[in-house]
CSV table of C-alpha atoms and ligand atoms in Angstrom, one decimal:
chain,number,residue,atom,x,y,z
A,1148,UNK,CA,-0.7,17.9,25.8
A,1149,UNK,CA,-3.8,16.8,23.6
A,1150,UNK,CA,-2.1,18.6,20.4
A,1151,UNK,CA,-0.1,16.0,18.7
A,1152,UNK,CA,2.3,18.0,16.2
A,1153,UNK,CA,4.1,17.0,13.3
A,1154,UNK,CA,7.2,16.3,15.2
A,1155,UNK,CA,9.6,17.7,12.3
A,1156,UNK,CA,10.1,21.6,10.9
A,1157,UNK,CA,9.9,22.0,7.1
A,1158,UNK,CA,13.3,22.9,5.5
A,1159,UNK,CA,12.4,22.8,1.7
A,1160,UNK,CA,9.6,23.4,0.4
A,1161,UNK,CA,8.0,22.9,-3.6
A,1162,UNK,CA,4.9,24.8,-4.3
A,1163,UNK,CA,1.7,24.1,-5.4
A,1164,UNK,CA,0.0,25.3,-8.2
A,1165,UNK,CA,-3.9,26.6,-7.8
A,1166,UNK,CA,-6.2,25.7,-10.4
A,1167,UNK,CA,-9.6,26.7,-11.5
A,1168,UNK,CA,-12.7,24.1,-11.8
A,1169,UNK,CA,-13.1,25.1,-15.4
A,1170,UNK,CA,-9.6,24.3,-16.2
A,1171,UNK,CA,-9.9,21.3,-14.1
A,1172,UNK,CA,-12.9,20.4,-16.3
A,1173,UNK,CA,-10.9,20.7,-19.4
A,1174,UNK,CA,-8.1,18.5,-17.6
A,1175,UNK,CA,-9.9,16.1,-16.6
A,1176,UNK,CA,-11.1,15.5,-20.2
A,1177,UNK,CA,-8.0,15.3,-21.6
A,1178,UNK,CA,-6.9,12.9,-19.6
A,1179,UNK,CA,-9.7,10.6,-20.6
A,1180,UNK,CA,-11.1,10.9,-16.7
A,1181,UNK,CA,-8.1,8.9,-15.7
A,1182,UNK,CA,-6.5,10.6,-12.8
A,1183,UNK,CA,-3.4,8.3,-13.4
A,1184,UNK,CA,-3.5,10.4,-16.9
A,1185,UNK,CA,-3.3,13.7,-15.3
A,1186,UNK,CA,-0.3,15.6,-15.0
A,1187,UNK,CA,1.2,16.0,-11.4
A,1188,UNK,CA,1.7,19.4,-11.6
A,1189,UNK,CA,-2.4,20.1,-12.3
A,1190,UNK,CA,-3.2,18.3,-9.3
A,1191,UNK,CA,-3.2,20.7,-5.7
A,1192,UNK,CA,-3.6,17.8,-3.3
A,1193,UNK,CA,-2.0,14.9,-4.4
A,1194,UNK,CA,-3.1,11.6,-2.3
A,1195,UNK,CA,-3.0,9.2,-5.2
A,1196,UNK,CA,-0.6,7.3,-3.2
A,1197,UNK,CA,1.6,7.3,0.2
A,1198,UNK,CA,4.1,4.9,-2.2
A,1199,UNK,CA,7.5,7.3,-2.9
A,1200,UNK,CA,6.0,10.5,-2.2
A,1201,UNK,CA,7.6,10.4,1.2
A,1202,UNK,CA,9.2,13.3,2.7
A,1203,UNK,CA,12.9,12.7,3.4
A,1204,UNK,CA,14.7,14.0,6.1
A,1205,UNK,CA,17.7,15.8,6.3
A,1206,UNK,CA,19.7,12.8,7.9
A,1207,UNK,CA,18.5,11.2,4.8
A,1208,UNK,CA,19.5,13.9,2.1
A,1209,UNK,CA,22.8,13.3,4.1
A,1210,UNK,CA,23.1,10.5,3.7
A,1211,UNK,CA,22.3,10.4,0.2
A,1212,UNK,CA,25.7,12.0,-0.4
A,1213,UNK,CA,27.6,9.4,1.4
A,1214,UNK,CA,26.3,6.6,-1.0
A,1215,UNK,CA,29.1,4.4,-1.8
A,1216,UNK,CA,28.4,3.6,-5.7
A,1217,UNK,CA,30.6,1.2,-6.2
A,1218,UNK,CA,29.4,-2.0,-8.7
A,1219,UNK,CA,30.0,-4.8,-5.9
A,1220,UNK,CA,30.2,-4.6,-2.0
A,1221,UNK,CA,29.5,-0.8,-1.8
A,1222,UNK,CA,29.8,0.6,1.9
A,1223,UNK,CA,26.0,1.5,1.6
A,1224,UNK,CA,25.0,-1.9,1.2
A,1225,UNK,CA,26.3,-3.4,4.3
A,1226,UNK,CA,24.7,-0.4,5.6
A,1227,UNK,CA,21.5,-1.1,4.4
A,1228,UNK,CA,21.6,-4.6,5.1
A,1229,UNK,CA,22.2,-4.0,8.6
A,1230,UNK,CA,19.6,-1.5,8.7
A,1231,UNK,CA,16.9,-3.8,7.6
A,1232,UNK,CA,18.2,-7.0,9.6
A,1233,UNK,CA,17.8,-5.3,12.8
A,1234,UNK,CA,14.4,-5.0,12.4
A,1235,UNK,CA,14.1,-7.9,9.9
A,1236,UNK,CA,16.7,-10.8,11.2
A,1237,UNK,CA,16.3,-12.8,7.4
A,1238,UNK,CA,19.6,-14.7,6.3
A,1239,UNK,CA,19.6,-13.2,3.1
A,1240,UNK,CA,18.4,-9.8,2.2
A,1241,UNK,CA,18.4,-8.9,-1.7
A,1242,UNK,CA,17.7,-5.4,-2.9
A,1243,UNK,CA,15.2,-4.3,-5.6
A,1244,UNK,CA,14.1,-1.0,-7.2
A,1245,UNK,CA,10.8,-1.8,-6.0
A,1246,UNK,CA,8.1,-3.6,-4.4
A,1247,UNK,CA,6.8,-5.0,-7.5
A,1248,UNK,CA,10.3,-6.2,-8.8
A,1249,UNK,CA,10.8,-8.5,-5.7
A,1250,UNK,CA,7.2,-10.0,-6.0
A,1251,UNK,CA,8.3,-10.6,-10.0
A,1252,UNK,CA,11.5,-12.8,-8.9
A,1253,UNK,CA,9.9,-14.6,-5.6
A,1254,UNK,CA,7.2,-15.7,-8.1
A,1255,UNK,CA,9.4,-16.5,-10.7
A,1256,UNK,CA,11.2,-18.7,-8.4
A,1257,UNK,CA,8.4,-20.2,-6.3
A,1258,UNK,CA,5.4,-20.3,-8.3
A,1259,UNK,CA,3.9,-21.9,-12.0
A,1260,UNK,CA,0.7,-22.9,-14.0
A,1261,UNK,CA,-0.4,-25.2,-10.9
A,1262,UNK,CA,0.3,-22.7,-7.7
A,1263,UNK,CA,-2.1,-21.4,-5.5
A,1264,UNK,CA,-1.2,-18.3,-3.5
A,1265,UNK,CA,-3.2,-17.7,-0.8
A,1266,UNK,CA,-3.1,-13.6,1.1
A,1267,UNK,CA,-5.2,-11.9,3.5
A,1268,UNK,CA,-5.8,-10.0,0.1
A,1269,UNK,CA,-3.0,-9.4,-2.2
A,1270,UNK,CA,-2.5,-5.8,-3.7
A,1271,UNK,CA,-2.7,-5.6,-7.8
A,1272,UNK,CA,0.8,-6.1,-8.6
A,1273,UNK,CA,1.2,-9.2,-6.5
A,1274,UNK,CA,-1.9,-10.5,-8.0
A,1275,UNK,CA,-0.5,-9.9,-11.4
A,1276,UNK,CA,3.0,-11.0,-10.8
A,1277,UNK,CA,1.3,-14.3,-9.7
A,1278,UNK,CA,-1.1,-14.9,-12.8
A,1279,UNK,CA,1.6,-13.5,-15.0
A,1280,UNK,CA,3.1,-16.6,-14.0
A,1281,UNK,CA,-0.4,-18.9,-14.9
A,1282,UNK,CA,-0.8,-19.1,-11.0
A,1283,UNK,CA,-4.1,-18.8,-8.8
A,1284,UNK,CA,-3.9,-15.7,-6.3
A,1285,UNK,CA,-6.7,-16.2,-3.8
A,1286,UNK,CA,-8.0,-14.5,-0.7
A,1287,UNK,CA,-9.0,-15.1,2.4
A,1288,UNK,CA,-9.1,-12.1,4.3
A,1289,UNK,CA,-11.8,-12.5,7.7
A,1290,UNK,CA,-15.2,-11.6,7.0
A,1291,UNK,CA,-15.3,-8.7,9.1
A,1292,UNK,CA,-12.7,-7.5,6.8
A,1293,UNK,CA,-15.0,-7.3,4.0
A,1294,UNK,CA,-17.5,-5.0,5.9
A,1295,UNK,CA,-16.2,-1.4,6.1
A,1296,UNK,CA,-18.1,-0.4,8.5
A,1297,UNK,CA,-17.3,-3.5,11.1
A,1298,UNK,CA,-15.4,-2.0,13.8
A,1299,UNK,CA,-12.8,-5.2,14.3
A,1300,UNK,CA,-9.1,-4.3,15.4
A,1301,UNK,CA,-7.6,-6.1,13.0
A,1302,UNK,CA,-9.5,-6.4,10.0
A,1303,UNK,CA,-6.7,-7.4,7.9
A,1304,UNK,CA,-6.9,-10.9,9.4
A,1305,UNK,CA,-6.7,-13.8,7.3
A,1306,UNK,CA,-9.4,-16.4,7.9
A,1307,UNK,CA,-7.4,-19.2,9.4
A,1308,UNK,CA,-10.0,-21.7,9.2
A,1309,UNK,CA,-10.4,-21.2,5.7
A,1310,UNK,CA,-6.7,-20.9,5.6
A,1311,UNK,CA,-6.7,-24.7,7.1
A,1312,UNK,CA,-9.5,-26.0,5.0
A,1313,UNK,CA,-7.9,-24.8,2.0
A,1314,UNK,CA,-4.5,-25.8,2.8
A,1315,UNK,CA,-6.4,-29.8,3.6
A,1316,UNK,CA,-7.4,-30.0,0.0
A,1317,UNK,CA,-4.4,-28.1,-1.9
A,1318,UNK,CA,-1.4,-27.7,-0.2
A,1319,UNK,CA,1.0,-29.5,-2.9
A,1320,UNK,CA,-0.3,-26.5,-4.6
A,1321,UNK,CA,0.6,-24.3,-2.8
A,1322,UNK,CA,4.1,-23.1,-2.5
A,1323,UNK,CA,4.1,-19.7,-0.2
A,1324,UNK,CA,1.6,-18.6,2.1
A,1325,UNK,CA,1.5,-15.0,2.2
A,1326,UNK,CA,0.2,-12.2,4.7
A,1327,UNK,CA,0.0,-8.3,3.7
A,1328,UNK,CA,0.7,-5.7,6.5
A,1329,UNK,CA,-1.5,-3.8,6.5
A,1330,UNK,CA,-3.5,-4.7,4.3
A,1331,UNK,CA,-3.8,-2.2,1.2
A,1332,UNK,CA,-6.6,-3.4,-0.6
A,1333,UNK,CA,-8.5,-4.2,2.2
A,1334,UNK,CA,-8.6,-0.7,3.5
A,1335,UNK,CA,-5.1,-0.3,5.4
A,1336,UNK,CA,-6.1,-2.6,7.9
A,1337,UNK,CA,-3.9,-4.3,10.1
A,1338,UNK,CA,-2.9,-8.1,11.1
A,1339,UNK,CA,-2.9,-8.6,14.7
A,1340,UNK,CA,0.3,-10.5,16.1
A,1341,UNK,CA,-1.8,-13.4,17.5
A,1342,UNK,CA,-3.1,-13.3,13.8
A,1343,UNK,CA,0.6,-13.3,12.4
A,1344,UNK,CA,0.9,-16.4,14.5
A,1345,UNK,CA,-1.8,-18.5,14.0
A,1346,UNK,CA,-1.0,-18.4,10.2
A,1347,UNK,CA,2.6,-19.3,10.9
A,1348,UNK,CA,1.5,-22.0,12.7
A,1349,UNK,CA,-1.0,-23.5,9.9
A,1350,UNK,CA,1.9,-23.5,7.7
A,1351,UNK,CA,4.4,-25.0,9.6
A,1352,UNK,CA,1.6,-27.8,9.4
A,1353,UNK,CA,1.6,-27.9,6.3
A,1354,UNK,CA,5.4,-26.9,5.4
A,1355,UNK,CA,4.7,-23.8,3.7
A,1356,UNK,CA,6.8,-20.6,4.2
A,1357,UNK,CA,5.6,-17.8,4.9
A,1358,UNK,CA,6.1,-14.5,3.3
A,1359,UNK,CA,5.1,-11.2,4.4
A,1360,UNK,CA,4.4,-8.3,1.7
A,1361,UNK,CA,5.2,-5.4,4.6
A,1362,UNK,CA,5.2,-2.3,2.9
A,1363,UNK,CA,3.8,-1.1,5.9
A,1364,UNK,CA,5.3,-2.8,8.7
A,1365,UNK,CA,5.8,0.2,11.0
A,1366,UNK,CA,2.4,1.2,11.0
A,1367,UNK,CA,1.3,-2.3,11.3
A,1368,UNK,CA,3.0,-2.2,14.5
A,1369,UNK,CA,2.1,0.6,16.0
A,1370,UNK,CA,-1.9,-0.7,15.6
A,1371,UNK,CA,-0.7,-3.7,17.2
A,1372,UNK,CA,1.2,-1.6,20.6
A,1373,UNK,CA,-2.6,0.5,20.5
A,1374,UNK,CA,-4.8,-2.2,20.1
A,1375,UNK,CA,-3.3,-5.9,20.9
A,1376,UNK,CA,-3.3,-6.8,24.9
A,1377,UNK,CA,0.2,-7.5,25.8
A,1378,UNK,CA,2.0,-4.7,23.3
A,1379,UNK,CA,1.2,-1.5,25.2
A,1380,UNK,CA,4.5,-1.7,26.9
A,1381,UNK,CA,6.7,-2.8,23.9
A,1382,UNK,CA,8.6,-0.8,21.7
A,1383,UNK,CA,7.8,-0.7,18.1
A,1384,UNK,CA,11.2,-2.2,16.3
A,1385,UNK,CA,10.5,-4.8,19.2
A,1386,UNK,CA,7.1,-5.9,18.0
A,1387,UNK,CA,8.4,-5.4,14.5
A,1388,UNK,CA,11.0,-7.7,15.6
A,1389,UNK,CA,8.1,-10.1,16.5
A,1390,UNK,CA,5.9,-9.6,13.5
A,1391,UNK,CA,8.9,-11.0,11.4
A,1392,UNK,CA,10.3,-13.3,14.0
A,1393,UNK,CA,7.1,-15.3,12.8
A,1394,UNK,CA,7.7,-15.3,8.9
A,1395,UNK,CA,10.0,-17.2,6.6
A,1396,UNK,CA,10.6,-14.2,4.3
A,1397,UNK,CA,9.4,-11.0,3.0
A,1398,UNK,CA,8.6,-8.7,0.2
A,1399,UNK,CA,9.0,-5.2,0.7
A,1400,UNK,CA,8.6,-2.1,-0.8
A,1401,UNK,CA,10.7,0.5,0.8
A,1402,UNK,CA,8.6,3.5,-0.5
A,1403,UNK,CA,6.0,2.9,1.8
A,1404,UNK,CA,7.5,2.6,5.6
A,1405,UNK,CA,11.2,3.3,4.1
A,1406,UNK,CA,10.4,6.7,3.6
A,1407,UNK,CA,12.4,6.6,0.8
A,1408,UNK,CA,11.4,7.8,-3.2
A,1409,UNK,CA,12.4,4.0,-4.7
A,1410,UNK,CA,13.6,1.1,-3.1
A,1411,UNK,CA,12.6,-2.5,-1.9
A,1412,UNK,CA,14.0,-6.0,-1.2
A,1413,UNK,CA,13.4,-9.7,-0.9
A,1414,UNK,CA,14.1,-11.4,2.3
A,1415,UNK,CA,14.5,-15.0,2.2
A,1416,UNK,CA,15.6,-17.7,4.9
A,1417,UNK,CA,16.0,-20.4,2.8
A,1418,UNK,CA,19.6,-20.7,1.2
A,1419,UNK,CA,18.5,-22.2,-2.6
A,1420,UNK,CA,15.8,-19.6,-3.1
A,1421,UNK,CA,18.3,-17.0,-2.1
A,1422,UNK,CA,20.6,-18.6,-4.8
A,1423,UNK,CA,17.7,-18.4,-7.4
A,1424,UNK,CA,16.6,-15.2,-6.7
A,1425,UNK,CA,19.8,-13.2,-6.8
A,1426,UNK,CA,20.8,-15.5,-10.0
A,1427,UNK,CA,17.1,-13.8,-11.7
A,1428,UNK,CA,18.4,-10.5,-9.8
A,1429,UNK,CA,21.1,-10.1,-11.5
A,1430,UNK,CA,19.4,-11.0,-15.1
A,1431,UNK,CA,16.7,-7.9,-14.5
A,1432,UNK,CA,17.6,-5.5,-11.7
A,1433,UNK,CA,21.8,-5.4,-11.0
A,1434,UNK,CA,24.2,-7.2,-8.9
A,1435,UNK,CA,23.3,-8.0,-5.6
A,1436,UNK,CA,24.6,-5.3,-3.5
A,1437,UNK,CA,22.6,-3.1,-5.1
A,1438,UNK,CA,19.7,-4.7,-7.0
A,1439,UNK,CA,18.4,-1.6,-9.4
A,1440,UNK,CA,19.2,1.1,-6.9
A,1441,UNK,CA,21.9,3.4,-6.3
A,1442,UNK,CA,24.1,3.4,-3.1
A,1443,UNK,CA,22.6,6.3,-2.1
A,1444,UNK,CA,19.3,4.9,-2.4
A,1445,UNK,CA,20.5,2.4,0.2
A,1446,UNK,CA,21.7,5.0,2.1
A,1447,UNK,CA,18.3,6.8,2.2
A,1448,UNK,CA,16.8,3.5,3.4
A,1449,UNK,CA,18.9,2.7,6.0
A,1450,UNK,CA,18.4,6.2,7.6
A,1451,UNK,CA,14.6,6.0,7.2
A,1452,UNK,CA,14.1,2.2,8.9
A,1453,UNK,CA,15.5,3.9,11.9
A,1454,UNK,CA,12.8,7.0,11.4
A,1455,UNK,CA,10.0,5.2,10.8
A,1456,UNK,CA,9.9,3.0,14.0
A,1457,UNK,CA,10.2,5.9,16.7
A,1458,UNK,CA,6.9,6.4,18.1
A,1459,UNK,CA,6.1,10.0,18.2
A,1460,UNK,CA,6.8,9.5,14.2
A,1461,UNK,CA,4.2,6.8,14.6
A,1462,UNK,CA,1.9,8.7,16.6
A,1463,UNK,CA,1.6,11.8,14.6
A,1464,UNK,CA,1.1,9.4,11.6
A,1465,UNK,CA,-2.2,7.8,12.8
A,1466,UNK,CA,-3.5,11.0,14.1
A,1467,UNK,CA,-2.9,12.6,11.2
A,1468,UNK,CA,-4.9,10.0,9.0
A,1469,UNK,CA,-7.7,9.6,11.8
A,1470,UNK,CA,-8.0,13.4,11.9
A,1471,UNK,CA,-9.3,13.1,8.1
A,1472,UNK,CA,-11.1,9.9,8.8
A,1473,UNK,CA,-13.3,11.5,11.2
A,1474,UNK,CA,-13.9,14.6,10.0
A,1475,UNK,CA,-15.5,12.6,6.9
A,1476,UNK,CA,-17.7,10.6,9.4
A,1477,UNK,CA,-18.9,13.4,11.1
A,1478,UNK,CA,-20.1,15.1,8.1
A,1479,UNK,CA,-21.7,11.5,7.1
A,1480,UNK,CA,-19.6,10.4,4.5
A,1481,UNK,CA,-19.4,6.5,4.6
A,1482,UNK,CA,-15.5,5.6,5.4
A,1483,UNK,CA,-14.2,2.3,6.2
A,1484,UNK,CA,-13.5,1.9,10.0
A,1485,UNK,CA,-11.8,1.8,11.8
A,1486,UNK,CA,-9.7,4.3,10.2
A,1487,UNK,CA,-6.6,2.7,8.5
A,1488,UNK,CA,-2.9,3.9,9.0
A,1489,UNK,CA,-1.6,5.2,5.9
A,1490,UNK,CA,-5.2,5.9,3.5
A,1491,UNK,CA,-8.9,7.3,4.5
A,1492,UNK,CA,-11.0,4.4,2.4
A,1493,UNK,CA,-14.4,6.5,1.5
A,1494,UNK,CA,-17.0,3.4,0.4
A,1495,UNK,CA,-18.4,5.0,-2.3
A,1496,UNK,CA,-21.2,1.9,-3.0
A,1497,UNK,CA,-22.7,3.3,0.1
A,1498,UNK,CA,-21.9,7.4,-1.1
A,1499,UNK,CA,-23.3,6.7,-4.2
A,1500,UNK,CA,-26.0,4.0,-4.5
A,1501,UNK,CA,-27.8,5.4,-7.8
A,1502,UNK,CA,-24.4,4.5,-9.8
A,1503,UNK,CA,-24.1,0.2,-10.0
A,1504,UNK,CA,-20.6,-1.2,-9.2
A,1505,UNK,CA,-19.9,-1.7,-13.0
A,1506,UNK,CA,-20.8,1.8,-13.4
A,1507,UNK,CA,-17.9,2.6,-11.3
A,1508,UNK,CA,-19.1,4.5,-8.3
A,1509,UNK,CA,-15.5,4.9,-6.8
A,1510,UNK,CA,-14.1,6.5,-10.2
A,1511,UNK,CA,-17.2,8.5,-10.1
A,1512,UNK,CA,-15.9,10.3,-6.6
A,1513,UNK,CA,-12.6,10.2,-7.6
A,1514,UNK,CA,-13.3,12.3,-10.7
A,1515,UNK,CA,-15.7,14.5,-8.6
A,1516,UNK,CA,-12.8,15.0,-6.1
A,1517,UNK,CA,-10.5,16.5,-8.9
A,1518,UNK,CA,-13.3,18.8,-10.4
A,1519,UNK,CA,-14.3,20.1,-6.6
A,1520,UNK,CA,-10.7,20.6,-5.1
A,1521,UNK,CA,-8.3,19.1,-7.5
A,1522,UNK,CA,-7.4,16.4,-5.0
A,1523,UNK,CA,-6.3,13.4,-6.6
A,1524,UNK,CA,-7.6,10.3,-5.2
A,1525,UNK,CA,-7.7,6.4,-6.3
A,1526,UNK,CA,-10.4,4.0,-6.8
A,1527,UNK,CA,-10.1,0.9,-5.4
A,1528,UNK,CA,-13.4,-1.3,-6.3
A,1529,UNK,CA,-14.3,-2.7,-10.0
A,1530,UNK,CA,-12.1,-0.4,-11.7
A,1531,UNK,CA,-9.2,-2.0,-10.2
A,1532,UNK,CA,-10.5,-5.6,-9.7
A,1533,UNK,CA,-13.2,-6.0,-12.0
A,1534,UNK,CA,-11.2,-7.7,-14.5
A,1535,UNK,CA,-11.3,-11.7,-14.5
A,1536,UNK,CA,-8.2,-13.4,-15.4
A,1537,UNK,CA,-11.0,-15.2,-18.8
A,1538,UNK,CA,-11.8,-11.8,-19.8
A,1539,UNK,CA,-15.1,-11.4,-18.3
A,1540,UNK,CA,-16.2,-8.7,-15.5
A,1541,UNK,CA,-17.4,-8.9,-11.8
A,1542,UNK,CA,-18.0,-6.5,-9.2
A,1543,UNK,CA,-15.5,-6.3,-7.1
A,1544,UNK,CA,-16.5,-7.4,-3.2
A,1545,UNK,CA,-15.3,-2.9,-2.3
A,1546,UNK,CA,-16.3,-0.1,-4.4
A,1547,UNK,CA,-13.3,2.4,-2.6
A,1548,UNK,CA,-12.0,5.8,-3.4
A,1549,UNK,CA,-8.6,5.9,-1.4
A,1550,UNK,CA,-7.1,8.8,-0.5
A,1551,UNK,CA,-3.7,7.7,0.3
A,1552,UNK,CA,-1.5,10.4,2.5
A,1553,UNK,CA,2.2,10.7,1.7
A,1554,UNK,CA,4.4,11.0,4.9
A,1555,UNK,CA,5.3,13.8,6.2
A,1556,UNK,CA,4.5,15.7,3.3
A,1557,UNK,CA,0.9,17.6,3.7
A,1558,UNK,CA,0.1,19.9,6.9
A,1559,UNK,CA,-3.2,20.3,8.9
A,1560,UNK,CA,-4.6,22.9,6.6
A,1561,UNK,CA,-3.7,21.0,3.2
A,1562,UNK,CA,-6.2,18.4,4.8
A,1563,UNK,CA,-8.7,21.0,6.3
A,1564,UNK,CA,-9.1,21.9,2.6
A,1565,UNK,CA,-10.0,18.3,1.9
A,1566,UNK,CA,-12.5,18.1,4.2
A,1567,UNK,CA,-14.2,21.6,2.6
A,1568,UNK,CA,-14.5,20.0,-0.4
A,1569,UNK,CA,-16.1,16.8,0.9
A,1570,UNK,CA,-19.0,19.6,2.6
A,1571,UNK,CA,-19.2,20.8,-0.8
A,1572,UNK,CA,-20.3,18.1,-2.5
A,1573,UNK,CA,-21.9,15.4,-0.2
A,1574,UNK,CA,-25.2,18.0,-0.5
A,1575,UNK,CA,-25.2,16.6,-4.4
A,1576,UNK,CA,-23.8,13.2,-4.4
A,1577,UNK,CA,-27.2,12.0,-6.4
A,1578,UNK,CA,-25.8,14.5,-9.1
A,1579,UNK,CA,-22.7,12.3,-10.2
A,1580,UNK,CA,-22.5,10.5,-13.5
A,1581,UNK,CA,-21.0,6.7,-13.6
A,1582,UNK,CA,-18.7,5.4,-16.0
A,1583,UNK,CA,-17.9,3.2,-19.0
A,1584,UNK,CA,-14.5,2.1,-20.1
A,1585,UNK,CA,-13.9,2.9,-23.6
A,1586,UNK,CA,-10.6,2.1,-24.0
A,1587,UNK,CA,-8.2,-0.5,-21.4
A,1588,UNK,CA,-5.1,-2.9,-21.5
A,1589,UNK,CA,-5.0,-6.3,-21.2
A,1590,UNK,CA,-3.6,-6.0,-17.0
A,1591,UNK,CA,-4.1,-3.9,-14.7
A,1592,UNK,CA,-6.0,-1.4,-16.9
A,1593,UNK,CA,-6.8,0.8,-14.0
A,1594,UNK,CA,-3.4,2.7,-14.5
A,1595,UNK,CA,-4.1,3.3,-18.6
A,1596,UNK,CA,-7.7,2.7,-18.7
A,1597,UNK,CA,-10.4,5.6,-20.6
A,1598,UNK,CA,-13.6,6.4,-19.1
A,1599,UNK,CA,-16.2,8.7,-20.3
A,1600,UNK,CA,-19.3,9.6,-18.0
A,1601,UNK,CA,-22.8,8.6,-18.7
A,1602,UNK,CA,-25.7,10.7,-19.4
B,3099,LIG,N1,2.5,-4.6,-1.9
B,3099,LIG,C1,1.6,-3.9,-1.5
B,3099,LIG,C2,0.7,-3.9,-0.3
B,3099,LIG,C3,1.5,-2.2,-1.6
B,3099,LIG,O1,0.6,-1.5,-1.4
B,3099,LIG,C4,2.5,-2.1,-3.3
B,3099,LIG,C5,2.0,-0.9,-3.5
B,3099,LIG,C6,3.2,-3.2,-3.5
B,3099,LIG,C7,3.7,-4.2,-3.0
B,3099,LIG,C8,4.4,-3.1,-4.6
B,3099,LIG,O2,5.4,-1.9,-4.6
B,3099,LIG,O3,5.0,0.0,-5.8
B,3099,LIG,O4,7.2,-0.5,-4.7
B,3099,LIG,O5,6.4,-2.0,-6.5
B,3099,LIG,N2,1.4,0.0,-3.8
B,3099,LIG,C9,1.5,1.5,-4.1
B,3099,LIG,C10,0.3,1.7,-3.6
B,3099,LIG,C11,1.8,1.4,-5.3
B,3099,LIG,O6,0.0,3.0,-3.9
B,3099,LIG,O7,-0.7,1.5,-3.0
B,3099,LIG,P1,6.0,-1.2,-5.7
């Protein structure tokens, strides 16, 4: 059969409130044109993030009832640890309440004001946690990864030559090298196994640990299966195991590819770092066998990890993201190609060439999608990345709008509605205004900044 169906039935539903355009004009003004400030109840299709928005399975909900809420040594912790270690065979697995807590603890141990940490592309919280220690975060994705229309199959790959050159001059300042799989800020693009292996070789040559930021590891593994020679017949779980066999540790947001609404972990092989991490953990997250989570959350993660590597799930997941991306491409909307795993990224710079980068074309499109259809996407461009540590502003490498697709939440007719909204917008893109920022915080400004349209 050529129709790839959702490999699940819906057992519990949540109503969507349908707003009118007039209502949305009022609501977005009250939100200072920042989609993060909207009440979720005023959103029809919420593509703000795929993080923490997954629908859990009946087995996961069943597991929630089995949660052992003991303060120390909870049996849920041991089930969680076994499920993680089955895929990611690290020696020390430290639960945290979400990904950025793992990042904060890791950076607190390894980084200081002298440090520089390379990655293919740092996610914003990773970058912020590095910069909060005074260290510098540098991005080294391959050139193809910066070109939205390039069809390279692994646009998340690290530029290995650039990394080697960089380490030759700076190795003593680099405590870890990171690789983000898939590369969220670069368009949800995967990293190939060959690239992970080569990055590890370079790291080994300089005796620097490699840490994977592994939020979307299963989608990355499935792309390896589909696109990389030698992996077509391998089980996804085995591809995952091979990916992690090349790493010395990982940070994880379980809110993505562990199919849960909250959770994360830090895993490390180094015993000294792990001990230090557990000390940090106790200060702000909790005892090492729950780390800021309830026992029931650990149960849900353990079950989610079993479901995420099932091939029928991943086939559906990748096909449904591609369905939206292809429809947009067919109507001439420039999107980052190839279509990534968890999201479709629209190239707002090409779609809205009349809006200069520092008038935020991504924000302009995101606001218009809300006005037209109550759709909430997320700007990933100069609003998110334009502010420099010294306070100046530089255009980001790309001006994207991300439509991130929650796992197992929306059906094909929801996506057809989104496609219809785009059809309505494409004929009048030249009418969309740019934006100016009227208020912003010191860090991570995209979450709370206020905007005004420019006349
Ligand atoms: N790393 C990557 C690649 C991410 O995408 C995220 C979160 C994190 C780390 C931090 O994890 O949210 O659990 O603290 N990304 C979400 C997103 C927020 O919408 O892409 P967290």
